[in-house]
Structures are given as C-alpha cells and as structure tokens.
Coordinates of C-alpha atoms and ligand atoms in Angstrom, one line a residue:
X1 CA -59.3 16.8 -67.6
X2 CA -62.1 14.3 -67.9
X3 CA -64.5 14.5 -64.7
X4 CA -67.3 12.5 -63.5
X5 CA -70.7 13.0 -62.8
X6 CA -72.8 10.9 -60.5
X7 CA -76.4 11.1 -60.1
X8 CA -77.5 10.1 -56.0
X9 CA -79.2 6.4 -57.1
X10 CA -81.3 4.2 -55.5
X11 CA -81.1 0.2 -55.1
X12 CA -78.2 -1.7 -57.6
X13 CA -79.1 -4.9 -59.2
X14 CA -76.7 -6.9 -61.0
X15 CA -73.3 -8.1 -62.3
X16 CA -69.4 -6.2 -61.8
X17 CA -67.2 -8.2 -63.0
X18 CA -63.4 -8.0 -60.8
X19 CA -59.9 -7.0 -63.0
X20 CA -56.2 -8.4 -61.8
X21 CA -55.0 -6.6 -58.8
X22 CA -53.1 -3.5 -60.2
X23 CA -51.1 -3.6 -57.2
X24 CA -49.9 -7.6 -58.8
X25 CA -49.2 -6.5 -61.8
X26 CA -46.6 -4.1 -60.8
X27 CA -44.5 -5.9 -58.7
X28 CA -45.0 -9.4 -61.1
X29 CA -44.5 -6.7 -64.3
X30 CA -40.5 -6.3 -63.4
X31 CA -40.2 -9.9 -62.4
X32 CA -39.4 -10.3 -66.0
X33 CA -35.8 -8.9 -65.7
X34 CA -35.0 -11.6 -63.7
X35 CA -35.0 -13.8 -66.9
X36 CA -34.2 -13.7 -70.5
X37 CA -36.7 -16.2 -70.9
X38 CA -41.0 -14.7 -71.9
X39 CA -42.6 -13.9 -69.2
X40 CA -46.1 -13.7 -69.4
X41 CA -49.0 -12.6 -67.5
X42 CA -52.8 -13.6 -68.2
X43 CA -55.8 -11.5 -66.5
X44 CA -53.5 -8.3 -66.4
X45 CA -55.7 -5.3 -65.9
X46 CA -56.1 -1.9 -67.8
X47 CA -54.8 0.8 -66.7
X48 CA -52.2 3.6 -66.6
X49 CA -50.1 2.6 -63.6
X50 CA -49.7 -0.6 -65.7
X51 CA -49.2 1.5 -68.3
X52 CA -46.5 3.7 -66.6
X53 CA -44.3 0.4 -65.8
X54 CA -44.6 -1.2 -69.3
X55 CA -42.6 3.0 -69.8
X56 CA -40.7 2.1 -67.9
X57 CA -39.6 -1.2 -68.0
X58 CA -39.2 -0.3 -72.1
X59 CA -36.5 2.3 -71.1
X60 CA -34.9 -0.3 -69.5
X61 CA -35.1 -3.0 -72.2
X62 CA -37.2 -5.2 -71.8
X63 CA -40.3 -6.1 -74.5
X64 CA -43.5 -5.6 -73.5
X65 CA -46.4 -7.4 -75.9
X66 CA -49.7 -5.9 -75.0
X67 CA -52.3 -8.9 -75.9
X68 CA -55.8 -9.4 -76.2
X69 CA -56.4 -5.8 -75.4
X70 CA -54.6 -5.4 -73.0
X71 CA -55.2 -8.1 -70.8
X72 CA -52.0 -10.6 -71.0
X73 CA -48.5 -8.7 -71.1
X74 CA -46.0 -10.8 -72.7
X75 CA -42.9 -9.5 -71.2
X76 CA -39.1 -10.6 -73.0
X77 CA -35.5 -9.6 -71.1
X78 CA -33.7 -11.3 -73.5
X79 CA -31.0 -8.3 -74.6
X80 CA -28.5 -5.9 -73.3
X81 CA -30.3 -4.4 -70.0
X82 CA -30.4 -0.4 -68.8
X83 CA -29.5 -0.5 -65.4
X84 CA -30.6 3.2 -64.8
X85 CA -34.6 3.6 -64.0
X86 CA -34.8 7.7 -65.5
X87 CA -36.7 10.6 -62.6
X88 CA -39.2 11.1 -65.5
X89 CA -40.4 8.0 -65.3
X90 CA -40.5 6.6 -61.6
X91 CA -41.3 10.7 -60.6
X92 CA -44.7 9.5 -61.8
X93 CA -45.3 5.7 -59.9
X94 CA -43.8 4.9 -56.3
X95 CA -43.7 1.2 -57.1
X96 CA -41.7 2.3 -60.1
X97 CA -38.9 1.3 -57.4
X98 CA -39.8 -2.4 -57.8
X99 CA -36.8 -2.5 -60.9
X100 CA -33.9 -2.2 -57.7
X101 CA -34.1 -5.7 -56.6
X102 CA -34.5 -7.5 -59.6
X103 CA -31.7 -5.3 -61.7
X104 CA -29.6 -5.8 -58.8
X105 CA -29.8 -9.3 -58.8
X106 CA -29.9 -9.5 -62.0
X107 CA -27.2 -7.0 -63.4
X108 CA -25.5 -6.7 -59.7
X109 CA -25.9 -3.0 -60.3
X110 CA -28.7 -0.2 -60.6
X111 CA -29.1 3.6 -60.0
X112 CA -33.3 4.2 -59.3
X113 CA -34.5 7.6 -59.1
X114 CA -35.9 8.4 -55.8
X115 CA -40.0 8.3 -56.8
X116 CA -40.2 11.8 -54.6
X117 CA -43.0 13.0 -52.5
X118 CA -46.8 11.5 -52.4
X119 CA -50.3 12.9 -51.6
X120 CA -50.5 10.3 -49.0
X121 CA -47.9 10.9 -46.8
X122 CA -43.5 11.0 -47.6
X123 CA -43.4 7.1 -48.5
X124 CA -39.2 6.9 -47.7
X125 CA -37.3 4.0 -48.9
X126 CA -35.0 3.0 -45.8
X127 CA -36.0 -0.6 -45.9
X128 CA -35.9 -1.3 -48.8
X129 CA -32.3 0.0 -48.9
X130 CA -31.7 -2.2 -45.2
X131 CA -33.6 -4.6 -46.7
X132 CA -30.8 -5.0 -50.2
X133 CA -28.2 -4.2 -47.9
X134 CA -28.5 -7.6 -46.4
X135 CA -28.5 -9.3 -49.1
X136 CA -25.1 -7.5 -49.9
X137 CA -26.1 -4.7 -51.8
X138 CA -23.7 -1.0 -50.7
X139 CA -26.0 1.3 -51.3
X140 CA -25.8 5.5 -52.2
X141 CA -27.8 8.6 -52.6
X142 CA -26.3 11.2 -55.4
X143 CA -28.4 13.6 -57.1
X144 CA -31.6 11.9 -56.1
X145 CA -29.9 8.3 -57.4
X146 CA -30.2 5.4 -55.0
X147 CA -26.8 4.3 -56.8
X148 CA -27.2 0.4 -56.3
X149 CA -23.6 -2.6 -56.2
X150 CA -22.9 -5.9 -55.6
X151 CA -19.1 -6.8 -54.7
X152 CA -19.3 -10.2 -56.7
X153 CA -23.3 -10.3 -56.9
X154 CA -25.8 -10.8 -53.8
X155 CA -25.5 -13.2 -51.3
X156 CA -28.4 -14.2 -49.0
X157 CA -28.9 -13.5 -45.7
X158 CA -31.3 -13.6 -42.8
X159 CA -33.1 -10.1 -42.5
X160 CA -35.7 -8.9 -39.9
X161 CA -37.7 -6.0 -41.3
X162 CA -38.6 -3.2 -38.9
X163 CA -42.7 -2.3 -40.0
X164 CA -43.8 -4.7 -43.0
X165 CA -43.3 -2.9 -45.5
X166 CA -45.0 -4.8 -49.0
X167 CA -43.0 -3.2 -51.8
X168 CA -40.0 -3.4 -49.5
X169 CA -41.0 -7.8 -49.2
X170 CA -41.5 -7.2 -53.2
X171 CA -38.1 -6.0 -53.8
X172 CA -36.0 -8.6 -51.1
X173 CA -38.0 -11.4 -53.0
X174 CA -37.2 -10.5 -56.3
X175 CA -33.5 -9.9 -55.3
X176 CA -32.9 -13.2 -53.2
X177 CA -34.4 -15.6 -56.1
X178 CA -31.3 -15.3 -57.5
X179 CA -28.6 -14.4 -54.6
X180 CA -26.5 -17.1 -53.7
X181 CA -27.5 -19.1 -50.6
X182 CA -30.9 -18.8 -48.5
X183 CA -32.3 -15.7 -47.4
X184 CA -35.2 -15.5 -44.8
X185 CA -37.2 -12.5 -45.0
X186 CA -38.3 -12.0 -41.1
X187 CA -41.6 -10.1 -40.3
X188 CA -42.7 -9.9 -44.4
X189 CA -45.6 -8.7 -45.4
X190 CA -48.4 -11.6 -46.5
X191 CA -50.4 -9.4 -48.9
X192 CA -52.2 -11.6 -51.0
X193 CA -49.7 -9.6 -54.2
X194 CA -46.7 -11.3 -52.1
X195 CA -48.3 -14.5 -52.6
X196 CA -48.9 -13.8 -56.1
X197 CA -45.5 -12.9 -56.4
X198 CA -43.8 -15.8 -55.3
X199 CA -46.3 -18.5 -56.8
X200 CA -45.1 -16.2 -60.5
X201 CA -41.4 -16.5 -59.4
X202 CA -42.1 -20.3 -57.7
X203 CA -43.7 -20.9 -61.8
X204 CA -40.0 -19.4 -63.3
X205 CA -38.3 -21.8 -61.4
X206 CA -37.7 -19.7 -57.9
X207 CA -36.9 -21.6 -54.7
X208 CA -39.3 -20.2 -52.4
X209 CA -41.0 -20.6 -49.0
X210 CA -43.7 -19.0 -46.2
X211 CA -45.5 -16.6 -48.6
X212 CA -48.9 -15.1 -46.3
X213 CA -46.9 -15.2 -43.0
X214 CA -44.6 -13.1 -41.7
X215 CA -41.5 -15.6 -42.6
X216 CA -40.2 -16.3 -46.4
X217 CA -37.5 -18.4 -46.8
X218 CA -35.5 -18.5 -50.1
X219 CA -33.3 -20.3 -51.7
X220 CA -31.2 -19.0 -54.5
X221 CA -30.6 -20.3 -57.8
X222 CA -28.5 -19.8 -60.9
X223 CA -30.9 -19.3 -63.2
X224 CA -34.7 -18.3 -63.7
X225 CA -36.5 -19.2 -66.2
X226 CA -40.1 -18.1 -68.5
X227 CA -43.4 -18.9 -66.8
X228 CA -47.3 -18.1 -67.7
X229 CA -48.8 -16.8 -64.1
X230 CA -52.7 -15.4 -63.8
X231 CA -52.7 -12.1 -61.9
X232 CA -55.1 -12.3 -58.7
X233 CA -58.2 -11.2 -58.1
X234 CA -57.9 -7.2 -57.6
X235 CA -58.4 -7.1 -53.7
X236 CA -59.4 -2.9 -53.6
X237 CA -61.3 -2.7 -56.7
X238 CA -63.1 -5.6 -55.1
X239 CA -64.1 -3.9 -52.0
X240 CA -65.0 -0.5 -53.4
X241 CA -67.7 -2.4 -56.0
X242 CA -68.9 -4.6 -52.7
X243 CA -69.9 -0.2 -51.1
X244 CA -71.9 0.1 -54.2
X245 CA -74.5 -1.6 -52.9
X246 CA -74.4 -1.0 -49.4
X247 CA -74.2 2.5 -49.9
X248 CA -77.0 2.2 -52.9
X249 CA -79.4 -0.5 -51.7
X250 CA -79.6 -3.5 -53.8
X251 CA -78.0 -6.5 -54.8
X252 CA -73.9 -6.8 -56.8
X253 CA -72.4 -10.0 -57.2
X254 CA -68.8 -9.0 -57.2
X255 CA -67.5 -11.7 -60.0
X256 CA -64.1 -13.6 -59.1
X257 CA -64.4 -13.2 -55.5
X258 CA -63.5 -14.0 -52.6
X259 CA -64.0 -13.9 -48.7
X260 CA -59.8 -14.5 -47.9
X261 CA -58.9 -11.9 -49.8
X262 CA -61.0 -9.0 -48.0
X263 CA -62.3 -10.9 -45.0
X264 CA -62.1 -8.3 -42.3
X265 CA -63.3 -5.9 -44.8
X266 CA -66.2 -8.3 -44.4
X267 CA -66.0 -8.4 -40.7
X268 CA -66.7 -4.4 -40.7
X269 CA -69.1 -4.4 -42.9
X270 CA -71.5 -7.5 -41.4
X271 CA -71.1 -4.8 -38.3
X272 CA -72.8 -2.5 -40.5
X273 CA -75.1 -4.4 -41.2
X274 CA -74.2 -5.1 -44.8
X275 CA -74.4 -8.7 -45.8
X276 CA -71.9 -11.0 -48.0
X277 CA -72.4 -14.4 -49.7
X278 CA -69.4 -16.5 -51.9
X279 CA -70.6 -17.7 -53.7
X280 CA -70.3 -19.8 -56.7
X281 CA -69.1 -17.3 -59.3
X282 CA -67.6 -14.4 -56.9
X283 CA -68.9 -12.6 -54.1
X284 CA -73.0 -11.5 -53.5
X285 CA -73.5 -8.2 -51.5
X286 CA -76.2 -6.6 -50.0
X287 CA -77.7 -4.1 -47.5
X288 CA -79.8 -6.0 -44.5
X289 CA -82.6 -3.9 -43.1
X290 CA -82.7 0.1 -42.4
X291 CA -80.1 2.0 -42.2
X292 CA -76.1 1.0 -42.3
X293 CA -74.6 1.8 -38.6
X294 CA -71.4 3.1 -37.3
X295 CA -68.4 0.7 -36.8
X296 CA -65.1 1.2 -36.0
X297 CA -62.6 1.3 -38.8
X298 CA -58.4 0.8 -38.4
X299 CA -56.4 0.0 -40.7
X300 CA -53.4 -2.4 -40.6
X301 CA -51.2 -3.8 -43.0
X302 CA -52.8 -7.7 -44.2
X303 CA -55.3 -9.3 -43.0
X304 CA -55.8 -6.2 -41.1
X305 CA -58.2 -3.6 -42.5
X306 CA -57.0 -2.1 -45.5
X307 CA -55.1 0.9 -46.2
X308 CA -56.5 1.0 -49.1
X309 CA -60.6 1.0 -49.0
X310 CA -59.9 2.9 -45.7
X311 CA -61.9 6.5 -48.0
X312 CA -64.8 3.7 -49.5
X313 CA -65.5 2.5 -46.0
X314 CA -66.3 6.5 -44.7
X315 CA -67.7 7.0 -48.1
X316 CA -70.6 4.2 -46.0
X317 CA -70.3 5.7 -43.0
X318 CA -70.6 9.2 -43.6
X319 CA -74.3 8.3 -43.9
X320 CA -74.4 5.5 -40.9
X321 CA -76.1 5.5 -38.4
X322 CA -74.5 7.0 -35.5
X323 CA -70.5 7.6 -35.3
X324 CA -67.2 5.6 -36.4
X325 CA -63.7 6.7 -35.8
X326 CA -61.4 5.0 -38.2
X327 CA -57.9 5.1 -37.3
X328 CA -55.7 5.4 -40.5
X329 CA -52.2 3.5 -38.9
X330 CA -50.5 3.0 -42.5
X331 CA -50.6 6.1 -44.0
X332 CA -50.2 9.5 -42.5
X333 CA -52.6 11.7 -44.2
X334 CA -54.8 10.1 -46.1
X335 CA -57.8 12.1 -45.2
X336 CA -57.9 14.5 -47.4
X337 CA -60.8 13.1 -48.9
X338 CA -62.5 14.0 -45.8
X339 CA -62.4 18.2 -46.6
X340 CA -64.1 16.3 -49.8
X341 CA -67.2 14.7 -48.3
X342 CA -67.6 17.0 -45.6
X343 CA -68.7 19.2 -48.7
X344 CA -71.5 17.3 -49.3
X345 CA -72.7 18.0 -45.8
X346 CA -70.6 14.7 -44.5
X347 CA -69.4 15.9 -40.8
X348 CA -65.7 15.0 -40.0
X349 CA -63.7 15.8 -38.1
X350 CA -60.1 14.5 -38.5
X351 CA -57.6 14.9 -35.3
X352 CA -54.1 13.5 -36.7
X353 CA -54.1 9.6 -37.5
X354 CA -58.3 9.8 -36.6
X355 CA -61.3 10.8 -38.3
X356 CA -64.4 11.0 -36.1
X357 CA -67.5 10.0 -38.7
X358 CA -71.2 11.3 -38.0
X359 CA -73.6 9.9 -39.8
X360 CA -75.6 12.3 -41.5
X361 CA -79.7 11.1 -42.3
X362 CA -78.5 12.1 -45.7
X363 CA -75.2 13.3 -48.8
X364 CA -75.8 16.5 -50.9
X365 CA -74.8 16.3 -54.2
X366 CA -71.1 19.1 -54.8
X367 CA -68.5 19.6 -56.7
X368 CA -66.1 18.3 -55.2
X369 CA -62.1 17.2 -56.5
X370 CA -60.1 13.8 -56.2
X371 CA -56.8 14.1 -54.6
X372 CA -56.0 10.5 -55.0
X373 CA -56.3 7.1 -56.2
X374 CA -58.6 6.0 -53.6
X375 CA -60.1 9.5 -52.7
X376 CA -61.1 9.7 -56.1
X377 CA -63.3 6.0 -56.1
X378 CA -64.9 7.3 -53.1
X379 CA -66.1 10.6 -53.6
X380 CA -68.1 8.4 -56.4
X381 CA -69.7 6.2 -53.9
X382 CA -69.9 9.2 -52.1
X383 CA -71.9 10.6 -54.8
X384 CA -74.2 7.7 -55.7
X385 CA -75.7 8.0 -51.9
X386 CA -76.6 12.2 -52.4
X387 CA -79.3 13.6 -53.4
X388 CA -78.9 15.5 -56.9
X389 CA -75.0 15.9 -58.6
X390 CA -72.0 15.3 -57.4
X391 CA -69.2 16.1 -60.1
X392 CA -65.3 14.8 -59.4
X393 CA -62.7 16.1 -61.1
X394 CA -59.4 15.8 -61.5
X395 CA -60.4 11.8 -62.4
X396 CA -57.0 10.9 -63.8
X397 CA -56.1 9.5 -60.4
X398 CA -59.3 7.0 -61.2
X399 CA -57.6 6.0 -63.9
X400 CA -54.5 4.9 -62.4
X401 CA -56.4 2.2 -60.9
X402 CA -59.5 1.3 -62.1
X403 CA -60.7 0.4 -65.3
X404 CA -64.1 1.2 -66.8
X405 CA -65.3 2.2 -63.7
X406 CA -68.7 4.5 -65.3
X407 CA -69.6 0.6 -67.7
X408 CA -68.6 -1.1 -64.4
X409 CA -71.1 0.7 -61.9
X410 CA -73.4 1.8 -65.2
X411 CA -73.8 -1.6 -65.8
X412 CA -75.3 -2.0 -62.2
X413 CA -78.1 0.5 -63.0
X414 CA -76.1 3.4 -61.4
X415 CA -76.3 7.0 -62.5
X416 CA -72.2 8.2 -63.4
X417 CA -71.6 9.4 -67.1
X418 CA -67.4 11.1 -67.8
X419 CA -67.8 14.2 -69.6
X420 CA -64.3 15.3 -71.4
X421 CA -61.7 17.6 -70.8
X422 CA -60.1 20.2 -73.2
Ligands
LIG501 C1 -48.3 -1.2 -51.5 C2 -49.6 -0.5 -52.0 C3 -50.4 0.3 -51.5 C4 -50.4 0.3 -50.5 C5 -49.9 -0.5 -49.4 C6 -50.1 -0.7 -48.1 C7 -47.8 -1.6 -54.1 C8 -47.9 -0.5 -55.9 N1 -48.9 -0.1 -53.8 O1 -47.5 0.1 -51.7 O2 -51.3 0.7 -52.5 O3 -51.5 1.4 -49.6 O4 -49.0 -1.0 -50.1 O5 -50.3 -1.8 -48.3 O6 -48.6 -2.5 -54.4 N2 -42.4 2.9 -45.4 C9 -41.1 3.7 -44.9 N3 -40.3 3.2 -45.5 C10 -39.9 2.3 -46.5 C11 -41.3 1.7 -47.5 C12 -42.5 2.2 -46.2 O7 -41.0 4.3 -43.5 O8 -38.8 2.3 -47.4 C13 -43.6 3.2 -44.7 C14 -44.4 3.8 -46.0 O9 -44.5 4.9 -45.3 C15 -45.8 3.4 -45.9 C16 -45.6 2.1 -44.8 O10 -44.4 2.0 -44.6 O11 -46.0 4.6 -44.4 C17 -46.5 1.4 -46.1 O12 -45.3 1.3 -46.8 P1 -45.3 0.0 -47.6 O13 -45.9 -1.4 -47.1 O14 -44.5 -0.3 -48.3 O15 -46.5 0.3 -48.7 P2 -45.7 0.6 -50.5 O16 -45.5 -1.0 -51.0 O17 -45.1 1.7 -51.2

C-alpha cells in the first residue's frame, strides 16, 4: 500500500486545476442504463471510484470506453442488460446502489446487493426503498440483495422523503424519468450533483423541473436518447485545495472554482480570516493577516456546510486561535480523523456528534493512518501545517476521490511525495 510523505510548508503559490466531481460522475454514469443510445461524459475525473462504477456497469452489460486518458467516458447500453448488481462490486463502493433506479426504469426489475457497512456510519437504504416503492416498485430483501420488481412498469407519484438523501433523490429521478405520468419529489436533496444529473437527463430527453430546490417535478417519457454532458466541477476537491493556502499561507487560485458551489464553506473561511475572490478563471484564496481564527461549524445538507469538508476544516482549525466546535449532523462516527490529528499534537475532544477543537500554535509531524477518503486528505493538509515530517499510510482511500493529489500540491510549492508500497 502506498504512503504519502508531507513536510511542513511555507507559503504556497500558483494555480490548482479542479477536476469534474466524483459524486456527480458516479450518478451520471448509471444514467446510461436508461437509454440504448450512447451517453458521453466529458470532464470526468480519473479516480478509482469511477473505475469501480465502470466495472459495475460493464457487469450489467454496458460498454464503457475511455477517451482522452479517462477524461471522457463514452457509455452505451444497447445490448441485453443483466439486472443483477453483484456483492463483489457493490461492497467496494456505496454509490453502486445508484444502478437500482435506472435498472428498474429500463427493465422493470433489478437485483442489487446491499452495500454493507461503511467506515463513516451505518448508511442504510430505507429512504431509497421508500422512494422507489412510491413509484410502484415492490422491493424485498433476500440474502443480502434487494430484489425489486414492478407490475407493468413504474408509475408517477408524489413522494416526500423523510430526509433529503442525495443518493435516494438520484435514484428517484432516474426511475421517474421513464415512469408513466407525473412524479413529484418533496424534500429532495438540493446538491449541485443533483442539478448536474437533472441537466444530463434533460439533455437525454427527460422532462424535469425544480432541480436545486426541495421539490422536483418529473414528467415521465417513453424513451431517452443519447447525449453529451460535461461533469460539474468537484466542490469537495475545490474546498479541499482552498484550504491549502489557508493552512500554509500564500495565495492559490483554484481553477474552475465558483463561489456558488461552496458558499457556506466560504462564509466560514471568511470568519476564520481567509479571503476568497472569484476571478474569471476560478477562486483565489489567501490568508488575511495573522493566525487563523476559531469558528464553529455544523454540517448540513446543501446549501449548508458539506460533511465531506468537515475533516479538512478540522485540520485548519487545529491551529486556529481559540476553540472551535464542529457538529456532524449527516453521518454518525465521522470523526475518525480526530485521533490521528491528535497524534500530530492537535487538542480535540469528541463527544458524540460534536468535536471541540482547541487550536494549538503548531502541529508536529507524525506517522498517521488514513481511515476514509476525506480523513486522508485532512491528514495531508495537517501535515502541510506541521513541523517536520508526516507520513500518511493507507492512502488508497485518497485515490478513490483525489486525482494526482501530490502533483497538484507540488505544483504550488508543497513538499509532498508518494512512496510506493509493496
Ligand atoms: C452522498 C455523497 C457523500 C456525501 C453524502 C452527504 C455520493 C456518491 N456520495 O452520499 O460523499 O457525504 O451524499 O452529502 O454522492 N440515509 C438513511 N437512509 C437512506 C439513505 C441515507 O438513513 O436510505 C442517511 C445516511 O445514513 C446518512 C444521511 O442519510 O446519515 C445522508 O446520506 P445521503 O444523503 O443518502 O448520502 P449518500 O447519497 O450516501
């Protein structure tokens, strides 16, 4: 397994290009199951999670071709479709559950393995099941697999989710576009990745209104056609790299970044003493004068502060002046980076869904271990702020969500290198 070595850094300067969003791409790729014609996704990120989704789609009968070094994915689903998403692939990545809605819509039946446990909490599937059941699916759990079927196809319906789940909204959308009649989803998730999926489905001929708000209306159509769609910018990769100059000083422009993607995050950065300026090409970030100030953060569904930036924000606040409280409202058990940061000298107390961070003047480099995707990058950021050397092991988590992280950070002057494992 590879490790990453980071050495405490002075100011950074330069530009970092931000890739297409992993989470958007993972929802867009299964949309290919909805049409016999090809779907081409441009600006796709080159990540191991995307390769896992390719593998899953191929196992279902889709053809996936990579063009331009993986940045363009051409998918086509014109042949026979296998309705079974196998445990061996699904267990690697929870987003595999996003084939359930499109398989049901196209075939009227599907057998999809439950994803199983996840390091950041239990992550059940009840909201997905309720949403698809509202459209007329009958879903049973047998031997670890969800067996879903319809009697005469899916039918449009009005449904309100008990929580604005991102994945369940995506599954509902992909099912309702081919259902008979009109569907209305209330308490829908409003994340930019949902807007991106709706735009892509519309380019394929779907009739959707209201994406980006809590109520989405879908008028079912008989068939969808092919389309070419650019994947939206990755707001989590954007927020992560915005924290690099916040932590090290200097000024970095994140190319392709837009405030609208990270507004609540920018508000917290401003309160912590970090300035963000939107330019014609991206977001320029620099630390205002002096030490970063403590701020309190609560993670919430979009447009609130994203849970996927909580670990990285904690790395920043570990050296802030004063005490910050971070409250995690989306996932239980998402503070596993805290004990690792404490190995580097951070002063953090975790009580249930709250972490209290007492800022210290300086962190100290240490060997640490990545526990999940966002935790691993938070340790790299902390390493940039620490005295001495930090070795982050188990970085395979990182490769699921960040392409060429060492290259991107090195280009702005960071001292970081990858050590190949056995
Ligand atoms: C997506 C993102 C993930 C992000 C999360 C929240 C992808 C591939 N992943 O995950 O990076 O952290 O949104 O912004 O897009 N829940 C239930 N029952 C369900 C579904 C969810 O109880 O049926 C709970 C989950 O356990 C969790 C919360 O709802 O506590 C949020 O989950 P959800 O919005 O569904 O996240 P994902 O779509 O899995």
